[in-house]
PDB file of C-alpha atoms in Angstrom:
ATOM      1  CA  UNK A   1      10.625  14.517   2.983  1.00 98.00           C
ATOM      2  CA  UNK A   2       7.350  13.508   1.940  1.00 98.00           C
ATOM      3  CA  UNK A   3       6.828   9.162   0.935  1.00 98.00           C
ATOM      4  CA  UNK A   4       3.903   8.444  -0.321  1.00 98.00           C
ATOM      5  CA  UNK A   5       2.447   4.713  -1.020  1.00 98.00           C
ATOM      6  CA  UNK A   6      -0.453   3.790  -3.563  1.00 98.00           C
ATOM      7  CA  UNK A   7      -1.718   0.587  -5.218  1.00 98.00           C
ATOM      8  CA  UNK A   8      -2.391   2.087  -8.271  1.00 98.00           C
ATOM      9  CA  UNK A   9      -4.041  -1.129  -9.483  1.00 98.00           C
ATOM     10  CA  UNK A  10      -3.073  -0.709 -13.277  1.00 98.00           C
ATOM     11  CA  UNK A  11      -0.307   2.140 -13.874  1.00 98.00           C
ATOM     12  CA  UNK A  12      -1.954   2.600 -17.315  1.00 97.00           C
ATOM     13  CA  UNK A  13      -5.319   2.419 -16.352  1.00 97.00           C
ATOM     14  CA  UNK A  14      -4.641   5.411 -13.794  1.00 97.00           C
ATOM     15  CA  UNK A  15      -2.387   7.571 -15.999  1.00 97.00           C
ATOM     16  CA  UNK A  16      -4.819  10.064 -15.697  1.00 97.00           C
ATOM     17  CA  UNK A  17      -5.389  10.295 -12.159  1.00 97.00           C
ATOM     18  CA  UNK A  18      -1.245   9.502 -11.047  1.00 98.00           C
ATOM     19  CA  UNK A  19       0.146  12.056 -12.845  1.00 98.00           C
ATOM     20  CA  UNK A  20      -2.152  15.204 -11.252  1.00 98.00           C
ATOM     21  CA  UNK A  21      -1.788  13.272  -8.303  1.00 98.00           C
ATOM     22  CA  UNK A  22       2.097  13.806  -8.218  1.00 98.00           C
ATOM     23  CA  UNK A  23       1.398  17.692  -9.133  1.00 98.00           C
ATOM     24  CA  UNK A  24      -1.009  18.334  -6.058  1.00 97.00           C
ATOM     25  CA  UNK A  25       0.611  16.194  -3.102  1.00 97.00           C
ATOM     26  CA  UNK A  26       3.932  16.551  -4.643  1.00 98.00           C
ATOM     27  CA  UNK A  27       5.633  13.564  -2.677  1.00 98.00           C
ATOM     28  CA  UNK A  28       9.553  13.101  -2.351  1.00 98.00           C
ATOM     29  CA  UNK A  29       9.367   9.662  -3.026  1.00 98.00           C
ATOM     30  CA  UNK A  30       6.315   7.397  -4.260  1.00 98.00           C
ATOM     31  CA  UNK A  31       6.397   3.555  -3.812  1.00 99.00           C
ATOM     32  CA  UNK A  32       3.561   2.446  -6.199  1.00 98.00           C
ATOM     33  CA  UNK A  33       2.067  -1.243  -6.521  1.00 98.00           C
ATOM     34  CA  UNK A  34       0.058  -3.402  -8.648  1.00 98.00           C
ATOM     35  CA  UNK A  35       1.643  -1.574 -12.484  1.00 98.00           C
ATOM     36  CA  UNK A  36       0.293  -4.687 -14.182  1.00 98.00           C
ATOM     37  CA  UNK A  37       3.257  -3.599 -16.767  1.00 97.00           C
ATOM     38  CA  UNK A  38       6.515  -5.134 -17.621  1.00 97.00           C
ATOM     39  CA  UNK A  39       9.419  -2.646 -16.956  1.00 97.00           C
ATOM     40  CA  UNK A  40      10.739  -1.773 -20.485  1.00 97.00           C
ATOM     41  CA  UNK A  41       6.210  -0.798 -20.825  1.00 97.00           C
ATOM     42  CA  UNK A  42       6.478   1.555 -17.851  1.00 96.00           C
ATOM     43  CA  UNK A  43       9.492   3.567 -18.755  1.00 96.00           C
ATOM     44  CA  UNK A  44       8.192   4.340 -22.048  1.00 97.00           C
ATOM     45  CA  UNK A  45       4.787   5.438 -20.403  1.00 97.00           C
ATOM     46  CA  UNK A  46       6.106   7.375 -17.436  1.00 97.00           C
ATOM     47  CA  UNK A  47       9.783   7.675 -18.120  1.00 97.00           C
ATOM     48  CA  UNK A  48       9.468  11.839 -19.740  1.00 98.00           C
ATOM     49  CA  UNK A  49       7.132  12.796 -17.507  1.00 98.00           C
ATOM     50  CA  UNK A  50       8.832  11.413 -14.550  1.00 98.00           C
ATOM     51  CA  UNK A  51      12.090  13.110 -15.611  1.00 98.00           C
ATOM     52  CA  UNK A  52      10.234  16.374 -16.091  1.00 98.00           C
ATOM     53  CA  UNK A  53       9.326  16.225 -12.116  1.00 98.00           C
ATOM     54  CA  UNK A  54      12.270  15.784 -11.478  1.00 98.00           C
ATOM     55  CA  UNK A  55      12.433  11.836 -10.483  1.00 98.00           C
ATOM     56  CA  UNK A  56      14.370   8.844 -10.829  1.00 98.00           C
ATOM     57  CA  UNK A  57      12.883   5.493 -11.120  1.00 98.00           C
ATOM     58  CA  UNK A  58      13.122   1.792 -10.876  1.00 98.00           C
ATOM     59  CA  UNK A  59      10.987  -0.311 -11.936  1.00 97.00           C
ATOM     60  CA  UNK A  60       9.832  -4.053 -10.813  1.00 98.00           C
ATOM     61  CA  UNK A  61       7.102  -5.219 -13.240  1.00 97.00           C
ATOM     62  CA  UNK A  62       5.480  -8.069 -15.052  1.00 96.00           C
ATOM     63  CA  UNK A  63       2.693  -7.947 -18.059  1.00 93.00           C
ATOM     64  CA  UNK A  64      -0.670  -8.190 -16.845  1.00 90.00           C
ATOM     65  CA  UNK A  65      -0.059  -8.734 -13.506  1.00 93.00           C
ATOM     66  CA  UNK A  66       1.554  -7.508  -9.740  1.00 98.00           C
ATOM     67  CA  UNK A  67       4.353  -5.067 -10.439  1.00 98.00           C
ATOM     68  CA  UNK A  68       5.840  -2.519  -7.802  1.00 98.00           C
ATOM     69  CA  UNK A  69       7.861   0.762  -8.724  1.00 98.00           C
ATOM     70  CA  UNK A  70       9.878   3.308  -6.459  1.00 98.00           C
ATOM     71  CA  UNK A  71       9.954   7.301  -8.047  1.00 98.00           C
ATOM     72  CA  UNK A  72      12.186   9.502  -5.913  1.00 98.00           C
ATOM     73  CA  UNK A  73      13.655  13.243  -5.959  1.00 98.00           C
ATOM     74  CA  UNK A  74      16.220  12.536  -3.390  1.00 98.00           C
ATOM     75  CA  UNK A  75      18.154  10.322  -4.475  1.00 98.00           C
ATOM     76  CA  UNK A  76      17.907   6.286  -5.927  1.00 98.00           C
ATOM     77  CA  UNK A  77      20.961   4.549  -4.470  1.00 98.00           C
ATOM     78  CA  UNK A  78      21.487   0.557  -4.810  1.00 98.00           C
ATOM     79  CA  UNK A  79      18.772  -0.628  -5.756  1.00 98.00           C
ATOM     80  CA  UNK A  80      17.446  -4.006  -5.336  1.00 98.00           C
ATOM     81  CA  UNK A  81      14.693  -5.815  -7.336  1.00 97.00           C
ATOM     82  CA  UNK A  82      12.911  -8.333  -5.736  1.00 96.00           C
ATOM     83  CA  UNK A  83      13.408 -10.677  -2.017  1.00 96.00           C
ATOM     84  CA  UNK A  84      17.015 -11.690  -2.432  1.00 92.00           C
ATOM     85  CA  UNK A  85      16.305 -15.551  -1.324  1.00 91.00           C
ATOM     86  CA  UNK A  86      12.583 -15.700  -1.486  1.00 95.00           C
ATOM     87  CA  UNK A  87       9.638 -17.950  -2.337  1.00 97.00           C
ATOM     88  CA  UNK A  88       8.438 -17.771  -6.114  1.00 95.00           C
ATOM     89  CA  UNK A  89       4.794 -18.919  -7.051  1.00 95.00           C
ATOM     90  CA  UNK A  90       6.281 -20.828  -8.565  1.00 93.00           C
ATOM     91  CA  UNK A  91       8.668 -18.109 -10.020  1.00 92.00           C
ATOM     92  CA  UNK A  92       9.442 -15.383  -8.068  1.00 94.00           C
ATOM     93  CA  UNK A  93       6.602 -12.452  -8.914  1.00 97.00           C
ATOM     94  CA  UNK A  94       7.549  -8.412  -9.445  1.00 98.00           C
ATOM     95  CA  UNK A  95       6.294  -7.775  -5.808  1.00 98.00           C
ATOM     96  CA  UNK A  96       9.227  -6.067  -4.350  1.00 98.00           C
ATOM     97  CA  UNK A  97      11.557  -3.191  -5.209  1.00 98.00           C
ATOM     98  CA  UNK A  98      14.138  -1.434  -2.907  1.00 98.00           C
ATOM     99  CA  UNK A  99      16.564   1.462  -2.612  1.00 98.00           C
ATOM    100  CA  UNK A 100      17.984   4.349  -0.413  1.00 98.00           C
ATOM    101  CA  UNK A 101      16.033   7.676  -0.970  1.00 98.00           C
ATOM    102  CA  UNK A 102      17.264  10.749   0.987  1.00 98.00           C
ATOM    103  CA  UNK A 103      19.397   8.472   3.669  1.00 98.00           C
ATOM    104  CA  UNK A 104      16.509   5.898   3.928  1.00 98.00           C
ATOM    105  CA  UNK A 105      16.236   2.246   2.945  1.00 98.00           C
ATOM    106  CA  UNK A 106      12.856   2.591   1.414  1.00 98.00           C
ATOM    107  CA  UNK A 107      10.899  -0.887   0.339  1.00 98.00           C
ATOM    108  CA  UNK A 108       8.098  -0.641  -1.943  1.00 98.00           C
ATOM    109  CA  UNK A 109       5.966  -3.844  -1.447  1.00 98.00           C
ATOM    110  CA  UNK A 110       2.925  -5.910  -2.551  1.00 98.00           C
ATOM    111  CA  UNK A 111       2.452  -9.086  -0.035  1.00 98.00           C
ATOM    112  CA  UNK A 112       0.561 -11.811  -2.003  1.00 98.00           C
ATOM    113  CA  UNK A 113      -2.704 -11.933  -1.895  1.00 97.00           C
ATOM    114  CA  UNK A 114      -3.089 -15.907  -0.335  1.00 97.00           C
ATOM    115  CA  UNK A 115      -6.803 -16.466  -1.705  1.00 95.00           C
ATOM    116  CA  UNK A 116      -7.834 -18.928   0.667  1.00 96.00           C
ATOM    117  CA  UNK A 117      -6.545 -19.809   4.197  1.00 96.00           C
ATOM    118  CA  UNK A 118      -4.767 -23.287   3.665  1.00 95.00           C
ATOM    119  CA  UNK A 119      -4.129 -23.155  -0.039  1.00 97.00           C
ATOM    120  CA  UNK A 120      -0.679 -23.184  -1.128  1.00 97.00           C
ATOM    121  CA  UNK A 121      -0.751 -19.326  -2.282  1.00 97.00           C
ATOM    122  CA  UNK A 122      -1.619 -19.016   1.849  1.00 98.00           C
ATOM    123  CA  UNK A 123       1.206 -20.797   2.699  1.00 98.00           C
ATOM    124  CA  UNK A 124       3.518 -18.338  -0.163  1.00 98.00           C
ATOM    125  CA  UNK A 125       2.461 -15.347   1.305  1.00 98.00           C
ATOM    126  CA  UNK A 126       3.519 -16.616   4.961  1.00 98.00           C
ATOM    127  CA  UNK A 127       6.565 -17.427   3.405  1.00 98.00           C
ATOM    128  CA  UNK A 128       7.318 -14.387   1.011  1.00 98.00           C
ATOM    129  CA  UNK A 129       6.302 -12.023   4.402  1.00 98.00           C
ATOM    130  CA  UNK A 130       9.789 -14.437   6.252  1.00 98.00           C
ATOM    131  CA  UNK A 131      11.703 -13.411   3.516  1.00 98.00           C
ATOM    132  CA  UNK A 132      10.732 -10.087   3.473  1.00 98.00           C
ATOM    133  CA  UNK A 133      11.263  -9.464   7.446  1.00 98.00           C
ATOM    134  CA  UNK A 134      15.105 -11.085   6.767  1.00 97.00           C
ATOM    135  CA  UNK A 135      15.708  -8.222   4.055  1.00 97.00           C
ATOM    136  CA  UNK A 136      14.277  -5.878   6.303  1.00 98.00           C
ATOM    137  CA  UNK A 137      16.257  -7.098   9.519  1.00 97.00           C
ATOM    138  CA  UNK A 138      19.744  -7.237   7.785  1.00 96.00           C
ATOM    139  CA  UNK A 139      19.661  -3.184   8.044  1.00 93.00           C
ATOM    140  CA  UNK A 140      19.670  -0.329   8.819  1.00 98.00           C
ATOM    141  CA  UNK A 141      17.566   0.877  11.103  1.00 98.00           C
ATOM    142  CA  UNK A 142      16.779   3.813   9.343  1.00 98.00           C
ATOM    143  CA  UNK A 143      13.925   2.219   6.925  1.00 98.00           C
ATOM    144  CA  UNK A 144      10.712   2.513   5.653  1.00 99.00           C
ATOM    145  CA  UNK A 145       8.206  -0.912   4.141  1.00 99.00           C
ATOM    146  CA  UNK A 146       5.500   0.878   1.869  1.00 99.00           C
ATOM    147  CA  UNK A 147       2.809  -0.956   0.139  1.00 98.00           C
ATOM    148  CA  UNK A 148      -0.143  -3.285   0.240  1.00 98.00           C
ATOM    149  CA  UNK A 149      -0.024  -5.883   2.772  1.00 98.00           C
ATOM    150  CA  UNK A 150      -3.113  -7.387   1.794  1.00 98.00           C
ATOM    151  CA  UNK A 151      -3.091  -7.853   5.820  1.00 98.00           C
ATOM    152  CA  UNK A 152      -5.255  -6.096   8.262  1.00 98.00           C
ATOM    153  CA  UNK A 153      -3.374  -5.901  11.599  1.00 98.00           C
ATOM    154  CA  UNK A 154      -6.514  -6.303  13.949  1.00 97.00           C
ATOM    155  CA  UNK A 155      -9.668  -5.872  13.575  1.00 96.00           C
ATOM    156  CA  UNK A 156      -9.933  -2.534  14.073  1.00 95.00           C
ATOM    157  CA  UNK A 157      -8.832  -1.917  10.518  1.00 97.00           C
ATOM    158  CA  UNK A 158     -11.941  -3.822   9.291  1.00 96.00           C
ATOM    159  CA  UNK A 159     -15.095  -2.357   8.698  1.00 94.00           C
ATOM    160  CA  UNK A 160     -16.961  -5.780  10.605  1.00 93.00           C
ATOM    161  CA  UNK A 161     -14.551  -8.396  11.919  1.00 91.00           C
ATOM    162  CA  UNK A 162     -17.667 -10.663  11.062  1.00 92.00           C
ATOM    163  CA  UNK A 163     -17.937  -9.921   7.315  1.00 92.00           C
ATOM    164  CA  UNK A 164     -14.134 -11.346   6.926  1.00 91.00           C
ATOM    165  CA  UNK A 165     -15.088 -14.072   8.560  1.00 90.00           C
ATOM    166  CA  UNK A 166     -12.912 -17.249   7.528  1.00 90.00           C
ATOM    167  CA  UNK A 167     -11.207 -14.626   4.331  1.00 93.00           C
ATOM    168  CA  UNK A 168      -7.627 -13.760   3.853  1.00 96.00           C
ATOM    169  CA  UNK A 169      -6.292 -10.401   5.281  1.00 97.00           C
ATOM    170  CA  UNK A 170      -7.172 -11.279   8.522  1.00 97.00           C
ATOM    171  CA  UNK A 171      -6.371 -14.911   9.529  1.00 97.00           C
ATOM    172  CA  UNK A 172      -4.200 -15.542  12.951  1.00 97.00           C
ATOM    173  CA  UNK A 173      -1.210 -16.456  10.658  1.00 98.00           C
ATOM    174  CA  UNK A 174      -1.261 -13.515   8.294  1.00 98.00           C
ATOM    175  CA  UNK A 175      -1.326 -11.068  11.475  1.00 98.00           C
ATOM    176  CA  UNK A 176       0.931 -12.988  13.110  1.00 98.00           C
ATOM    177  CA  UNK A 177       3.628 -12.797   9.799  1.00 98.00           C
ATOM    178  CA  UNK A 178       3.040  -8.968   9.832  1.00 98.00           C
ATOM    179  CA  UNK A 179       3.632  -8.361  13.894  1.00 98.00           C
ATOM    180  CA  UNK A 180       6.926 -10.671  12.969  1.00 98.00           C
ATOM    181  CA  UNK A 181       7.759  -8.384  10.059  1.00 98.00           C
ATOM    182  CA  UNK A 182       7.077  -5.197  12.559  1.00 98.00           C
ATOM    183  CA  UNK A 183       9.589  -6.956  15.449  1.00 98.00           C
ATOM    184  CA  UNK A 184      12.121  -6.643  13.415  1.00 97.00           C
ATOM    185  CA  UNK A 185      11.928  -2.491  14.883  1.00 98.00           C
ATOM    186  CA  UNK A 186       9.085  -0.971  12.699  1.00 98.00           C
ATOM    187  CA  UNK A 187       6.762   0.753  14.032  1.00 98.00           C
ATOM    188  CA  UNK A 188       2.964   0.963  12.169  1.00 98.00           C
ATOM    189  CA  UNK A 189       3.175   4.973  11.644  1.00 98.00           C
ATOM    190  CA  UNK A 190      -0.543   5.884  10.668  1.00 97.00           C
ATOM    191  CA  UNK A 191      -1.750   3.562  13.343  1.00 97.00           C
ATOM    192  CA  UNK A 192       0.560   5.237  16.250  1.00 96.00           C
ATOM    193  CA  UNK A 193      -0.597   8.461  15.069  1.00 95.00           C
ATOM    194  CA  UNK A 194      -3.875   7.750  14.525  1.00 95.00           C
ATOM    195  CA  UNK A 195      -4.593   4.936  17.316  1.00 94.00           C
ATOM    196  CA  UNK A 196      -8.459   4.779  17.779  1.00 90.00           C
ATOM    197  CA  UNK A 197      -9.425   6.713  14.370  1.00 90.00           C
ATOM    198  CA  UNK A 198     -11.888   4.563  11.833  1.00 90.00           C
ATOM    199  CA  UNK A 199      -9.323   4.706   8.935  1.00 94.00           C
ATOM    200  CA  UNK A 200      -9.488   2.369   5.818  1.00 96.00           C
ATOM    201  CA  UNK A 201      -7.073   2.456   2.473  1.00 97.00           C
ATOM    202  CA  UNK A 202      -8.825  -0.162   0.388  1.00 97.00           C
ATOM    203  CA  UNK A 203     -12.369  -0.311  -0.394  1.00 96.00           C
ATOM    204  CA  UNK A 204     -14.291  -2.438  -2.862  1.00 94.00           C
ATOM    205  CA  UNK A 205     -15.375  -1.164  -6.228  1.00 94.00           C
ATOM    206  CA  UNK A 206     -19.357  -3.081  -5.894  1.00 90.00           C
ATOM    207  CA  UNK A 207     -22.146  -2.307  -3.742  1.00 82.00           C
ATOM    208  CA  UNK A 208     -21.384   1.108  -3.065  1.00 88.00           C
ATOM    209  CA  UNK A 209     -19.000  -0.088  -0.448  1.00 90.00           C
ATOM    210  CA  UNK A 210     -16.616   3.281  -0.495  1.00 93.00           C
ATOM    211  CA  UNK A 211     -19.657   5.651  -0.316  1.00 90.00           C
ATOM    212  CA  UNK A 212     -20.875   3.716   2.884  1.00 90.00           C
ATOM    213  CA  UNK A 213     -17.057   3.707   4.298  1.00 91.00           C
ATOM    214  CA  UNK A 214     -17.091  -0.261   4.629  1.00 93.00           C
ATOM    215  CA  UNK A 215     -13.524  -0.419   3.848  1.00 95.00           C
ATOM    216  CA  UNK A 216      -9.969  -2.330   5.506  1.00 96.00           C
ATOM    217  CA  UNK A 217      -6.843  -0.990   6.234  1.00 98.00           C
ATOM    218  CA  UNK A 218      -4.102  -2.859   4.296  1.00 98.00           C
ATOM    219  CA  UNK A 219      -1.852  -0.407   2.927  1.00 98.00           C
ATOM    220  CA  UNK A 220       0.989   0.309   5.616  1.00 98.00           C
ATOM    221  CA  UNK A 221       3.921   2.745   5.986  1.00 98.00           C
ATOM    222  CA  UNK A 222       5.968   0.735   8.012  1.00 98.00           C
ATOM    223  CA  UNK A 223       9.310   2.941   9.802  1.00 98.00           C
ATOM    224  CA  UNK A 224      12.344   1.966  12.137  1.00 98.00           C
ATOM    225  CA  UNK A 225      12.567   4.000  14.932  1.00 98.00           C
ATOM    226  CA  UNK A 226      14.958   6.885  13.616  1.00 98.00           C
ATOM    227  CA  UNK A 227      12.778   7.850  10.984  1.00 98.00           C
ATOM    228  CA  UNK A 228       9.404   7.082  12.991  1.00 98.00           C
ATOM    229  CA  UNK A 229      11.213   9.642  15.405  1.00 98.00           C
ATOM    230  CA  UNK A 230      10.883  12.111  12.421  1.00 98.00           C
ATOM    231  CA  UNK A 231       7.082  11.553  11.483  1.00 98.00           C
ATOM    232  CA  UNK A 232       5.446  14.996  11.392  1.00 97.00           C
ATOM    233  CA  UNK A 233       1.847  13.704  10.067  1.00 96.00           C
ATOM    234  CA  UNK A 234       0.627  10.447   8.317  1.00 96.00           C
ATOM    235  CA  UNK A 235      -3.171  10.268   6.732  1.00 95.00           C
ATOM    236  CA  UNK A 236      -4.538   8.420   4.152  1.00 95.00           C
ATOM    237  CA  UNK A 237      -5.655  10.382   0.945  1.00 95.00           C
ATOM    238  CA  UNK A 238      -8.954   9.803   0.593  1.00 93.00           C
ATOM    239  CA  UNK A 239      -9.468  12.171  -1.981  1.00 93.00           C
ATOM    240  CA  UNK A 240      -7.365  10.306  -4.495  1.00 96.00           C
ATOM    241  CA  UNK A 241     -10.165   7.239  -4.277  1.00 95.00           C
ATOM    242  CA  UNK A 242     -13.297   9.906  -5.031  1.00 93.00           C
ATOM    243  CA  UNK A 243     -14.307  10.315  -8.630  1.00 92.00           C
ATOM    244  CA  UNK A 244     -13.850   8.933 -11.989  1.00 93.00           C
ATOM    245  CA  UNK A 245     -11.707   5.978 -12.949  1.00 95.00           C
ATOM    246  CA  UNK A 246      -9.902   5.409  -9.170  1.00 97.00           C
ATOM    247  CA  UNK A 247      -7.797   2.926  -7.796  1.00 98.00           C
ATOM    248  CA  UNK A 248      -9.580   0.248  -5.529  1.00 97.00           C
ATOM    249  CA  UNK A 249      -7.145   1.763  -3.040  1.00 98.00           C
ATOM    250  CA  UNK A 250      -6.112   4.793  -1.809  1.00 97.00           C
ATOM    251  CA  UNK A 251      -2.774   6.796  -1.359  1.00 97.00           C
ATOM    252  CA  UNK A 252      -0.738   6.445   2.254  1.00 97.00           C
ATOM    253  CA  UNK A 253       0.907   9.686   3.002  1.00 97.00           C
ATOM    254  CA  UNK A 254       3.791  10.139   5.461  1.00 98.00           C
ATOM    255  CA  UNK A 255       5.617  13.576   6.204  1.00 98.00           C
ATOM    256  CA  UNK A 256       9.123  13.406   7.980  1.00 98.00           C
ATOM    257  CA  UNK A 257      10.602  16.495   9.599  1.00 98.00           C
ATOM    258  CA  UNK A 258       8.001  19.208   8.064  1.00 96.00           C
ATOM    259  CA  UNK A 259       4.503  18.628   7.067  1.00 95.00           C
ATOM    260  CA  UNK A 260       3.162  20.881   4.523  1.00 93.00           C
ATOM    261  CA  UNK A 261      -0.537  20.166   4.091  1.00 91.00           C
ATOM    262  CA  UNK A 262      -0.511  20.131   8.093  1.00 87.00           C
ATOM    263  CA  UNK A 263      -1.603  16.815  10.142  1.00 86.00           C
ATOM    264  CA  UNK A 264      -4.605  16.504   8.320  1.00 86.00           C
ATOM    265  CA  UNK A 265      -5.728  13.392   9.456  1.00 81.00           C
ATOM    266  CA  UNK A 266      -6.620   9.536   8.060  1.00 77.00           C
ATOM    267  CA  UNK A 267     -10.171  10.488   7.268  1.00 69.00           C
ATOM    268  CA  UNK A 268     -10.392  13.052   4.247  1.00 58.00           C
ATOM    269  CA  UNK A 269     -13.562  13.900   3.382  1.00 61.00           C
ATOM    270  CA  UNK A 270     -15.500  12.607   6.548  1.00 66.00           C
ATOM    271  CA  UNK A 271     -16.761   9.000   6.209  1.00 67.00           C
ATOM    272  CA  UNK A 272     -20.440   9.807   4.250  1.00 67.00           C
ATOM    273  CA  UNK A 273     -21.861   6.870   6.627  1.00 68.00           C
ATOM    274  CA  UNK A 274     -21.308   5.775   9.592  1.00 75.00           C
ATOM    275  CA  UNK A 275     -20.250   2.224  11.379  1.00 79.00           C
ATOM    276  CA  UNK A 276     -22.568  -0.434  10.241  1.00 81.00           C
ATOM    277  CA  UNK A 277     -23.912  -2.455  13.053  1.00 83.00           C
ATOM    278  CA  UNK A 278     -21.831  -5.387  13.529  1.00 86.00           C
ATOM    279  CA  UNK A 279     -22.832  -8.546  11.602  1.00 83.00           C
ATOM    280  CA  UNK A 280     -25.263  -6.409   9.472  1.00 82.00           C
ATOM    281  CA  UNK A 281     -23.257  -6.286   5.957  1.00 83.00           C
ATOM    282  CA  UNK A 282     -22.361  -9.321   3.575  1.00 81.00           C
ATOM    283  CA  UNK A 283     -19.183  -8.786   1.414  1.00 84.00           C
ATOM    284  CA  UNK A 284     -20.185  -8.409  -1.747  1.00 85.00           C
ATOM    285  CA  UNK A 285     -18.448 -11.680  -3.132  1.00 69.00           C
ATOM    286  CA  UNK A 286     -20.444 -13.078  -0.352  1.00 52.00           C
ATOM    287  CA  UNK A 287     -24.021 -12.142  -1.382  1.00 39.00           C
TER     288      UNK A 287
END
């Protein structure tokens, strides 16, 4: 079973690119975030050609803004829209969407963002991540949390610790929430398979900053141990980012059992520069 996760960052707006995308890497089951589309919008934009692959869908969404969606050909059992329980801002946001796909509880996510450390959208996304980890801890075991986590687990999945510097993403409190949401028995699957690699998912449109690889990691594939027992390969699709009208970020791959495209690796095409010197790049908000 292949799952695949991808902040599309505007369903519409990527139209083009998702729907060759599902043709080539021809995932099982496709957590996407950031539709931007209320759910009524969606259906009527992907709903035939979903059915014509061969996919069920639910949909989370909102006009304009956040919006998460799960597409699966194995299955779409109970599904449940939303943290059951959790924070609003001050309503509760389309950032969570949930069902069972092929005998896993698979969550397709998108933490808020928190803006600023201290501001009450900080203190929403600590809370919405609690929330979260209770859904996830209530069962089973056999699970999978897909998405963006607007949260870089250390700073190895920064390109410069320094350049984040007092931002979001990588605060003591964010990390913390996310190792809490991983002791509930989920285990960081790229990362564990992929341990010292220079990987990123998410990089910038300005300053060039995907051509130089200055990039974070913040879009996870999260498992419980019986189906991070079954990962064959995980990589990041780097190919999906290159070209004309991408995503910001790019896809997060994950093959249980079989892997067809082999263990390719986080890094597809090779990085086109290598690691700045630390301390030497601004980002580009910054400048």
């Amino acid at each position: 079973m292949r799952v695949a996760t991808w902040n599309v960052n505007s369903v519409k707006q990527r139209l083009p690119r998702l729907l060759p995308w599902l043709d080539q890497r021809r995932p099982d089951v496709v957590c996407l975030q950031e539709t931007k589309l209320a759910d009524d919008a969606v259906e009527d934009l992907l709903g035939a050609e979903l059915d014509t692959r061969g996919y069920q869908a639910a949909y989370h969404g909102e006009p304009r803004w956040n919006g998460v969606a799960l597409f699966s050909r194995v299955g779409l059992d109970d599904v449940v829209s939303g943290l059951p329980g959790g924070p609003g801002f001050p309503h509760q946001e389309a950032r969570a969407v949930s069902a069972t796909c092929g005998g896993v509880r698979v969550h397709s996510v998108y933490v808020p963002n928190g803006r600023e450390p201290g501001s009450e959208h900080y203190a929403y996304k600590l809370e919405w991540l609690k929330a979260l980890r209770a859904q996830v801890a209530a069962g089973p075991e056999a699970v999978m949390v897909c998405g963006d986590m607007n949260i870089a687990p250390a700073d190895a999945d920064v390109f410069d610790p320094d350049a984040y510097a007092g931002q979001t993403h990588v605060t003591g409190p964010e990390r913390a929430a996310l190792a809490d949401l991983q002791s509930a028995g989920l285990h960081d699957v790229v990362r564990d398979r992929w341990p010292s690699e220079r990987v990123f998912t998410y990089w910038d449109y300005r300053a060039g900053m995907f051509h130089k690889d200055l990039g974070m990691r913040i879009d996870l594939v999260l498992a419980g141990a019986p189906v991070a027992e079954r990962v064959a390969a995980a990589w990041v699709d780097r190919h999906a980012r290159k070209g004309t009208g991408p995503s910001d970020h790019a896809p997060v791959i994950v093959d249980l059992d079989d892997a067809p495209d082999g263990d390719i690796g986080p890094v597809v095409p090779p990085p086109s520069a290598a690691a700045p010197r630390r301390g030497s790049v601004r980002l580009p908000q910054s400048k």
